[in-house]
mmCIF file of C-alpha atoms in Angstrom:
data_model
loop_
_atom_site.group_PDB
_atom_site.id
_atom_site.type_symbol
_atom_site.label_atom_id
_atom_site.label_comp_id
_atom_site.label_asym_id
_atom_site.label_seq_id
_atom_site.Cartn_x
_atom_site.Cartn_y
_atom_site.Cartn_z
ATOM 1 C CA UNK A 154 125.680 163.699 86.141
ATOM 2 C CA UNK A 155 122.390 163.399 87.929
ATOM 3 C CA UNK A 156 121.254 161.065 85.324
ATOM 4 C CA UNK A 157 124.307 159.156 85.727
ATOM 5 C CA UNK A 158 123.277 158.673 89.472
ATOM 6 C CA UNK A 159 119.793 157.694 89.413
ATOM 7 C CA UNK A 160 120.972 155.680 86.737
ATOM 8 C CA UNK A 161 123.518 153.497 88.800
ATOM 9 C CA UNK A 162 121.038 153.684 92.089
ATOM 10 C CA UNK A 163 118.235 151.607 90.117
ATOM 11 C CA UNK A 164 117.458 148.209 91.531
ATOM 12 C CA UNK A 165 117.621 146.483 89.051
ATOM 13 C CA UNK A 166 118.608 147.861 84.798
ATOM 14 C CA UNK A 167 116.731 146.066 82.300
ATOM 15 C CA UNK A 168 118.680 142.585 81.389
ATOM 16 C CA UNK A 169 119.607 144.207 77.991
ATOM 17 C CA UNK A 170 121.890 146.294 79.654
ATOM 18 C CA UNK A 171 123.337 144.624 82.803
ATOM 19 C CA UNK A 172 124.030 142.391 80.039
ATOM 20 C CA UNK A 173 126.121 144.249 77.464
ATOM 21 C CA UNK A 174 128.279 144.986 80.660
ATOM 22 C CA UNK A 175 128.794 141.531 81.450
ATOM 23 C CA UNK A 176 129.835 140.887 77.837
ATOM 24 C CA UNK A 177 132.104 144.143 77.784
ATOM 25 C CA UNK A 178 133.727 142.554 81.163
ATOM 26 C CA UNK A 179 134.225 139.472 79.385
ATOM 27 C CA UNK A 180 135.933 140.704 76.171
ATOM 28 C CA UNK A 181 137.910 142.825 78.267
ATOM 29 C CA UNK A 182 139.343 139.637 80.393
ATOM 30 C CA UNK A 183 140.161 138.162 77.212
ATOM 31 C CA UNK A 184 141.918 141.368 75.914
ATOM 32 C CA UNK A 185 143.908 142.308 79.263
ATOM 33 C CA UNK A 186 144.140 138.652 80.814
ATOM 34 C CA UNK A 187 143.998 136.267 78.055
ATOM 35 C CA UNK A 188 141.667 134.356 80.804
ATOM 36 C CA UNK A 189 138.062 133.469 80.822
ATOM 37 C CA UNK A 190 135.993 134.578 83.304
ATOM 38 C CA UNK A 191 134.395 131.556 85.448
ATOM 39 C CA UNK A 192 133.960 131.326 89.086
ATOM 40 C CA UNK A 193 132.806 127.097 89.693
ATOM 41 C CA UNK A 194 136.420 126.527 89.303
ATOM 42 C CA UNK A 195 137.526 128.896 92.018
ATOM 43 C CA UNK A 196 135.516 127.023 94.616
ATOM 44 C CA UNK A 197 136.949 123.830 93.335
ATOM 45 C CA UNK A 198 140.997 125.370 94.003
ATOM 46 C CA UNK A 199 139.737 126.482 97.323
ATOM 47 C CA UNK A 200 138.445 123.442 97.967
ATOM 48 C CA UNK A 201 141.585 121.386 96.575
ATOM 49 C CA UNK A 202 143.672 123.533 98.709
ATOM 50 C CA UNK A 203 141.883 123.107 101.517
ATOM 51 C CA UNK A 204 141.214 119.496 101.242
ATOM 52 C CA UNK A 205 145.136 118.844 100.483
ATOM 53 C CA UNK A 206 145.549 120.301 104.284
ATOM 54 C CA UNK A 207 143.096 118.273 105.701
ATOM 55 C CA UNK A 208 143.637 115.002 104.068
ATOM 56 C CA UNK A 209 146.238 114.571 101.579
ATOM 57 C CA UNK A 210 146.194 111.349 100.667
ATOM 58 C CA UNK A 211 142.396 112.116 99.668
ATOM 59 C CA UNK A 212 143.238 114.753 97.305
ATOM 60 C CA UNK A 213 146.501 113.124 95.984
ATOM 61 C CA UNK A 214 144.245 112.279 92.632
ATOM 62 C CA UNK A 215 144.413 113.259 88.789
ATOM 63 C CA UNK A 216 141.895 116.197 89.497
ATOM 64 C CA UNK A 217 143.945 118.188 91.865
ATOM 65 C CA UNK A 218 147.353 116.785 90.892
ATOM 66 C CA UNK A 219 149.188 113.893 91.812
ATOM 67 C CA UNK A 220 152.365 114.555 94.871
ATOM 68 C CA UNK A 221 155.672 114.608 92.494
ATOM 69 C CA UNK A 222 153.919 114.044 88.585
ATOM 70 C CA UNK A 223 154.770 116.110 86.134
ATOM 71 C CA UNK A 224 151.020 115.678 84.794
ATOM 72 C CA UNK A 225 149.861 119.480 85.098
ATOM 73 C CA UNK A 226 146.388 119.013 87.323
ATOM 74 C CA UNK A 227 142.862 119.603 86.086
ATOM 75 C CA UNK A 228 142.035 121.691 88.849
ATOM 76 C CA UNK A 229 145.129 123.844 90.438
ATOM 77 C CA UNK A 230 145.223 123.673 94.203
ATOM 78 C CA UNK A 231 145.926 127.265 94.914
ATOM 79 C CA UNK A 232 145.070 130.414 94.542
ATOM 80 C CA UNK A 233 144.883 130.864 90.989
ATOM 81 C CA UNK A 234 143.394 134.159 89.113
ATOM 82 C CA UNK A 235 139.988 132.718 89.520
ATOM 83 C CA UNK A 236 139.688 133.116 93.053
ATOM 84 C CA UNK A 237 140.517 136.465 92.636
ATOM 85 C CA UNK A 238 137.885 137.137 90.705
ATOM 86 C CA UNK A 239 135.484 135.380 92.473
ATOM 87 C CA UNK A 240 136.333 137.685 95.668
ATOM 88 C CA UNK A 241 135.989 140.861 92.985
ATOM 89 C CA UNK A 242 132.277 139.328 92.604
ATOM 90 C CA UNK A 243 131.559 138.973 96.080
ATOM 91 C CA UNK A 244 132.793 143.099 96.245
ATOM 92 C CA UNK A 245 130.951 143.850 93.057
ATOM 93 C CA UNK A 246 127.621 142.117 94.529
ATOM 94 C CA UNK A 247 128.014 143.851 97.643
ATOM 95 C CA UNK A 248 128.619 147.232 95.836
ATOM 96 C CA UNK A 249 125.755 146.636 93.397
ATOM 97 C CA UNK A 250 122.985 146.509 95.860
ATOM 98 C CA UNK A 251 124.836 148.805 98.572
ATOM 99 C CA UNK A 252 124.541 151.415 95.313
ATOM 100 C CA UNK A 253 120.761 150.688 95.426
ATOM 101 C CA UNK A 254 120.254 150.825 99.152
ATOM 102 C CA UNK A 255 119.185 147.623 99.116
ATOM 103 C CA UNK A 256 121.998 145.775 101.220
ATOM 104 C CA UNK A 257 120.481 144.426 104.280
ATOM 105 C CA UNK A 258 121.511 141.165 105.934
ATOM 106 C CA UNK A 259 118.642 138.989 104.803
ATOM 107 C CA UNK A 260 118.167 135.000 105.808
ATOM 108 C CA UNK A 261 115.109 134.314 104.285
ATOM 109 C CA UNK A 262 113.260 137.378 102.750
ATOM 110 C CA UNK A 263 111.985 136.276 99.336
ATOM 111 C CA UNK A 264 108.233 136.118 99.415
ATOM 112 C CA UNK A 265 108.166 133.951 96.573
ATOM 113 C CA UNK A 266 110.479 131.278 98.065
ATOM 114 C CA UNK A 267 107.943 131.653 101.476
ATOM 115 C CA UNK A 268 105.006 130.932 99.503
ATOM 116 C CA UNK A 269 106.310 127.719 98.319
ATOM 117 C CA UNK A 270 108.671 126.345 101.342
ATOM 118 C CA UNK A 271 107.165 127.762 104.178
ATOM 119 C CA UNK A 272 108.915 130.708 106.233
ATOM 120 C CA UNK A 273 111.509 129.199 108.367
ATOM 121 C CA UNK A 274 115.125 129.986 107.607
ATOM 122 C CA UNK A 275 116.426 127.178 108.229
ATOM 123 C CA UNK A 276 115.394 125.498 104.992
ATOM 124 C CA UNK A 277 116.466 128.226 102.715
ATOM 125 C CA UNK A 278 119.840 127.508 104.143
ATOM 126 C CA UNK A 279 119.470 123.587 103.726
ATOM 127 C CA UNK A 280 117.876 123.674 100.464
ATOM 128 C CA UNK A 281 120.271 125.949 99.491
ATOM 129 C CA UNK A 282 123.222 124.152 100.610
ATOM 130 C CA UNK A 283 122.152 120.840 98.801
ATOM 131 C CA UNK A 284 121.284 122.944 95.600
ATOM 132 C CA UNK A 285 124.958 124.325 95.665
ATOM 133 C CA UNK A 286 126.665 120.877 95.869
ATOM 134 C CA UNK A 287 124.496 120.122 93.385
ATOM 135 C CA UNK A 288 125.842 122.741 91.075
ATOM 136 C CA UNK A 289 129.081 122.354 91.664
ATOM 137 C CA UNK A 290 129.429 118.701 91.369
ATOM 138 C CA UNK A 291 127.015 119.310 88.119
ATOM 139 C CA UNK A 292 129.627 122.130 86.940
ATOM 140 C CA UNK A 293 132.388 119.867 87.777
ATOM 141 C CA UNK A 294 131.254 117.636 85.213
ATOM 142 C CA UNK A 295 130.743 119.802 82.901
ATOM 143 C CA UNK A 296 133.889 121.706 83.017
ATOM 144 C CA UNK A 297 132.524 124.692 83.972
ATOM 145 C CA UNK A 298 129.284 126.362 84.965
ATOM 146 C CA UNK A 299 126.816 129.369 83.874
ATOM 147 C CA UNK A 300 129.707 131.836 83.608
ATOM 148 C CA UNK A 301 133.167 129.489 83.106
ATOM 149 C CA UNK A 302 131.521 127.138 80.255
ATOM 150 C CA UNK A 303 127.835 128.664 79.444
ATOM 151 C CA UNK A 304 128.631 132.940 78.849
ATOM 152 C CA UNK A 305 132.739 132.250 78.206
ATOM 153 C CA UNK A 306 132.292 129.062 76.450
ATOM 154 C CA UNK A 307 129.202 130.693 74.254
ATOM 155 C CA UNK A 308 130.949 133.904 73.454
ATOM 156 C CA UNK A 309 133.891 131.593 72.143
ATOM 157 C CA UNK A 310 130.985 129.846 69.739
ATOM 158 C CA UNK A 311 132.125 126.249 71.811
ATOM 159 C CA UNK A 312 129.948 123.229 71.609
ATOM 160 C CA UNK A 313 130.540 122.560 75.162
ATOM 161 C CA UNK A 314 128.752 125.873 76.121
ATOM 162 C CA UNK A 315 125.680 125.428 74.148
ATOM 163 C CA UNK A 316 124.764 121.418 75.735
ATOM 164 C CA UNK A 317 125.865 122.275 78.914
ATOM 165 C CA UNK A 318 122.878 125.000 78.713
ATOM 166 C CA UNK A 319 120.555 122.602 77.174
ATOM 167 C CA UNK A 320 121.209 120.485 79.832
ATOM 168 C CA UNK A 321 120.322 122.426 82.725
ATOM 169 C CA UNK A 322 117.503 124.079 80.718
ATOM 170 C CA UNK A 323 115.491 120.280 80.754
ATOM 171 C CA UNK A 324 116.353 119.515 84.197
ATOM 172 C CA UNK A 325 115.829 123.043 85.169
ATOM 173 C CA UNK A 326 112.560 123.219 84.032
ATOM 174 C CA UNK A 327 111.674 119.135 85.297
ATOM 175 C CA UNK A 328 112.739 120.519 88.883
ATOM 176 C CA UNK A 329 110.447 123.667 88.582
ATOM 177 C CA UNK A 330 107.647 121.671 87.506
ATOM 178 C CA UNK A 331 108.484 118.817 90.464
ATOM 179 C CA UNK A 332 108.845 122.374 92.945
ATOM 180 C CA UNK A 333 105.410 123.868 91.873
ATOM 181 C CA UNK A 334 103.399 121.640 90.537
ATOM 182 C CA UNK A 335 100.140 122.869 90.017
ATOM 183 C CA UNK A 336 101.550 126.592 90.642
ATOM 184 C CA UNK A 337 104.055 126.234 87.691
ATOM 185 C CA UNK B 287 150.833 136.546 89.945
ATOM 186 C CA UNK B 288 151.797 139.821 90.411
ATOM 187 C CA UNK B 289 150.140 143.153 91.533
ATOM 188 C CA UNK B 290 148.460 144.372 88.517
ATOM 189 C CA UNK B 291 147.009 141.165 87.503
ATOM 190 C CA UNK B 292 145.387 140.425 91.039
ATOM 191 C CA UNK B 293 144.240 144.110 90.978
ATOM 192 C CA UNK B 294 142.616 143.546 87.347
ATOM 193 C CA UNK B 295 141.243 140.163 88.759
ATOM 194 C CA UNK B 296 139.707 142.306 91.260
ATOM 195 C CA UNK B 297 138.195 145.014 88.906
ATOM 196 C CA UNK B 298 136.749 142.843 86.509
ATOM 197 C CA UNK B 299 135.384 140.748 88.627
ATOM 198 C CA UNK B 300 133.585 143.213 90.787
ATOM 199 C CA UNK B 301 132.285 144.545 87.129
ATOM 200 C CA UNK B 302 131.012 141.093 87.229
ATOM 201 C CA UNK B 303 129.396 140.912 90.241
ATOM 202 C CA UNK B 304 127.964 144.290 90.012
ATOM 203 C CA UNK B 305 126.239 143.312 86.675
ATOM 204 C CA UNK B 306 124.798 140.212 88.060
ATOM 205 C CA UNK B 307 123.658 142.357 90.755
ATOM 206 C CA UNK B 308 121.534 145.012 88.683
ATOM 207 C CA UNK B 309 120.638 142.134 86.402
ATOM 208 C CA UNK B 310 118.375 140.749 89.640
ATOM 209 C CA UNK B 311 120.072 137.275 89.182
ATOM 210 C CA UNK B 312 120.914 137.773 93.146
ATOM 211 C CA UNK B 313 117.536 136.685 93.947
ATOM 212 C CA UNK B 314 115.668 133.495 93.920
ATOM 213 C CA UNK B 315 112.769 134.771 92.292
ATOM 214 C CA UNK B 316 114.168 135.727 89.330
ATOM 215 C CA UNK B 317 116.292 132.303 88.877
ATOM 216 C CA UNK B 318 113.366 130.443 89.928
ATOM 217 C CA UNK B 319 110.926 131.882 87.575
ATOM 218 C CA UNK B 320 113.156 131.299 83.922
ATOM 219 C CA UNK B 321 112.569 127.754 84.512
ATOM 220 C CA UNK B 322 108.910 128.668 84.792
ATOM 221 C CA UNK B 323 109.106 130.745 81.841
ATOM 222 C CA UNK B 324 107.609 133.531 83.670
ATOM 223 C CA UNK B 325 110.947 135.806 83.899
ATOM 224 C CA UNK B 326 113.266 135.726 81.066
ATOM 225 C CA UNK B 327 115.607 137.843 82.797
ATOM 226 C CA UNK B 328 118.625 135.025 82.441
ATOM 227 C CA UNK B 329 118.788 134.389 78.910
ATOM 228 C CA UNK B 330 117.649 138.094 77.526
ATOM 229 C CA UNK B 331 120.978 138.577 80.358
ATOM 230 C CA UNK B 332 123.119 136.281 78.983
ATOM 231 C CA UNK B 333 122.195 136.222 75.241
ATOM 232 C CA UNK B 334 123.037 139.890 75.113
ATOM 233 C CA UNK B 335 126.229 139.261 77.165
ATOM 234 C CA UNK B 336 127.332 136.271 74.694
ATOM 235 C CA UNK B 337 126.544 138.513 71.617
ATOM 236 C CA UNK B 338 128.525 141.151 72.772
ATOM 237 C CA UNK B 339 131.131 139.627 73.934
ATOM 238 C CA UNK B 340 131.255 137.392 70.630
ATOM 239 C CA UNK B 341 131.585 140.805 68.574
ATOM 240 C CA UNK B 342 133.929 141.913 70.251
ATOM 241 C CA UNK B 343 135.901 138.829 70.394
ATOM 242 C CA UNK B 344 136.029 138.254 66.701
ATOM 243 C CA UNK B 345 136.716 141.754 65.445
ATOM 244 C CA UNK B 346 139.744 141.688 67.826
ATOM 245 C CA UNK B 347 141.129 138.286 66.508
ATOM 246 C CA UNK B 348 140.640 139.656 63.264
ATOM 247 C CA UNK B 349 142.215 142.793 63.869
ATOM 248 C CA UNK B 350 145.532 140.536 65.719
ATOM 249 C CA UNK B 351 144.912 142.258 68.964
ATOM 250 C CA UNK B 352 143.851 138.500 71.187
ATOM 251 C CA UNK B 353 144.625 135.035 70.400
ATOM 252 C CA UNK B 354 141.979 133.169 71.875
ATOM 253 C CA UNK B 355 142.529 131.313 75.604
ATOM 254 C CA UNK B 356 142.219 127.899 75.086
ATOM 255 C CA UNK B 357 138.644 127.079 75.062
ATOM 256 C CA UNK B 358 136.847 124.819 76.990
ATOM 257 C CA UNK B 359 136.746 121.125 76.367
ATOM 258 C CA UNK B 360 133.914 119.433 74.245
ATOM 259 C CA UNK B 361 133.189 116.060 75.660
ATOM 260 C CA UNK B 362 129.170 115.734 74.676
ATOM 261 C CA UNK B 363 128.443 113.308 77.722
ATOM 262 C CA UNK B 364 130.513 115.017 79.852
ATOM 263 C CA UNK B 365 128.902 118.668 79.106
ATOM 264 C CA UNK B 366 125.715 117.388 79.223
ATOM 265 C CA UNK B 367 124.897 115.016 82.024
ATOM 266 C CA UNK B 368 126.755 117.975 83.998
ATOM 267 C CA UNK B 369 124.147 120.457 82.614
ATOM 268 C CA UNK B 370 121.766 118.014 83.291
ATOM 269 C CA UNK B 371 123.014 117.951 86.632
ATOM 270 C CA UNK B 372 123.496 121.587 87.694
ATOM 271 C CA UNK B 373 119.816 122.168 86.549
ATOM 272 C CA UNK B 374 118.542 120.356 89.348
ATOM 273 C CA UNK B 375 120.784 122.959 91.693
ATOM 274 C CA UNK B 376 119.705 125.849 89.874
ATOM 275 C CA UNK B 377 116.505 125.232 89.635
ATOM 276 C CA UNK B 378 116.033 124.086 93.290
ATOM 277 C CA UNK B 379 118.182 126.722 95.310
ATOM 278 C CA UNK B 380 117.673 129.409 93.031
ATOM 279 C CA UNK B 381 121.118 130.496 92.982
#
């Protein structure tokens, strides 16, 4: 039992294993939900649902679905099982490093991130705002991102899965090499 | 949707969230540093989770227990000018 604890308190477990749970959670969503686990998509029916508040007409498109077509939507605008999920990772983040003692409200703590872009807060949060539209306009693409169309698509043996991760493997490692330069 | 599959949307995904959390892949550094090849700590993490999952998967079809969901689409330009895409995210914000 005490094992079992210092076992679950670690930091971090070694990739090897964090990773046979991820792949047990996503045979199991298969088995229970016949769904794939993804969570790009999520953001993209929040957004859709929030955008078909705001501005209608705007969002009356083939991606979010047409007012009155029978056409079902790429992209449902509405709470679908994926934002569920995604709000079960937010919890399962949170529990992960509050089972560590490591949750702590952090804006900019990562000394690795300091040494390159300076200390101030302020661009973590810009940098890392522009990075996430990136993503998820990338992802959009795509059909999916690391999780939806990389891990789901991959344990399904789909094509898609396996370009989608060469693709952000070249640009992932131009953008490093642009980021550190003589540091990479 | 009803009760029980909101409240298994909600387990599974905090599996998943918890996993990603003791995996590291909540930090830059560790995002930052695959495309550096200095941390493999994403692909040992998602290699193993493919495999597994991929076992499973396929032993369970065989057995009649799953049909698969419907996979996602293959479109090559598509997939990969969106990978090529999301790189630049990844690799920039480290998320």
């Amino acid at each position: 039992m005490n094992r079992i604890k210092t076992f679950i308190s670690q930091e971090t477990w070694s990739p090897y294993i964090a990773g046979i749970l991820l792949g047990l959670v996503g045979l199991f969503t298969v088995l229970l939900a016949n769904a794939l686990l993804g969570a790009s998509g999520a953001f993209e029916s929040l957004a859709g649902l929030l955008g078909k508040k705001i501005a209608p007409s705007l969002f009356n498109n083939v991606y979010w679905g047409v007012e009155g077509s029978r056409t079902m939507p790429v992209i449902r605008p509405e709470i679908t099982w994926g934002v569920i999920l995604l709000v079960g990772i937010f919890f399962g983040g949170t529990l992960g490093a509050l089972s560590s003692g490591k949750f702590k409200l952090r804006f900019n703590d990562d000394a690795q991130w300091k040494r390159i872009f300076g200390p101030q807060p302020w661009k973590r949060w810009v940098i890392g705002f522009v990075g996430a539209i990136i993503v998820e306009y990338g992802a959009g693409i795509a059909g999916g991102c690391t999780s939806g169309l990389a891990i789901s698509g991959g344990m399904l043996f789909v094509p898609a899965a396996f370009l989608f991760m060469a693709g952000f493997m070249i640009t992932g490692i131009i953008t490093a090499m642009i980021i550190y330069r003589k540091r990479y | 949707m009803t009760i029980s599959s909101i409240t298994l949307a909600l387990i599974l995904g905090i599996a998943f969230g918890f996993s990603l959390n003791k995996a590291g892949l909540t930090t830059y550094r560790n995002i930052a540093n695959q495309f550096r090849f200095t941390d493999m700590t994403i692909l040992k993490y998602m290699m193993t989770a493919i495999v597994v999952a991929m076992i499973g998967l396929y032993i369970f079809r065989g057995l009649g227990w799953i049909t698969f969901p419907t996979v996602p689409a293959t479109y090559i330009v598509g997939n990969l000018v969106g990978g090529l895409i999301f790189g630049v995210g990844m690799a920039g914000a480290g998320y």
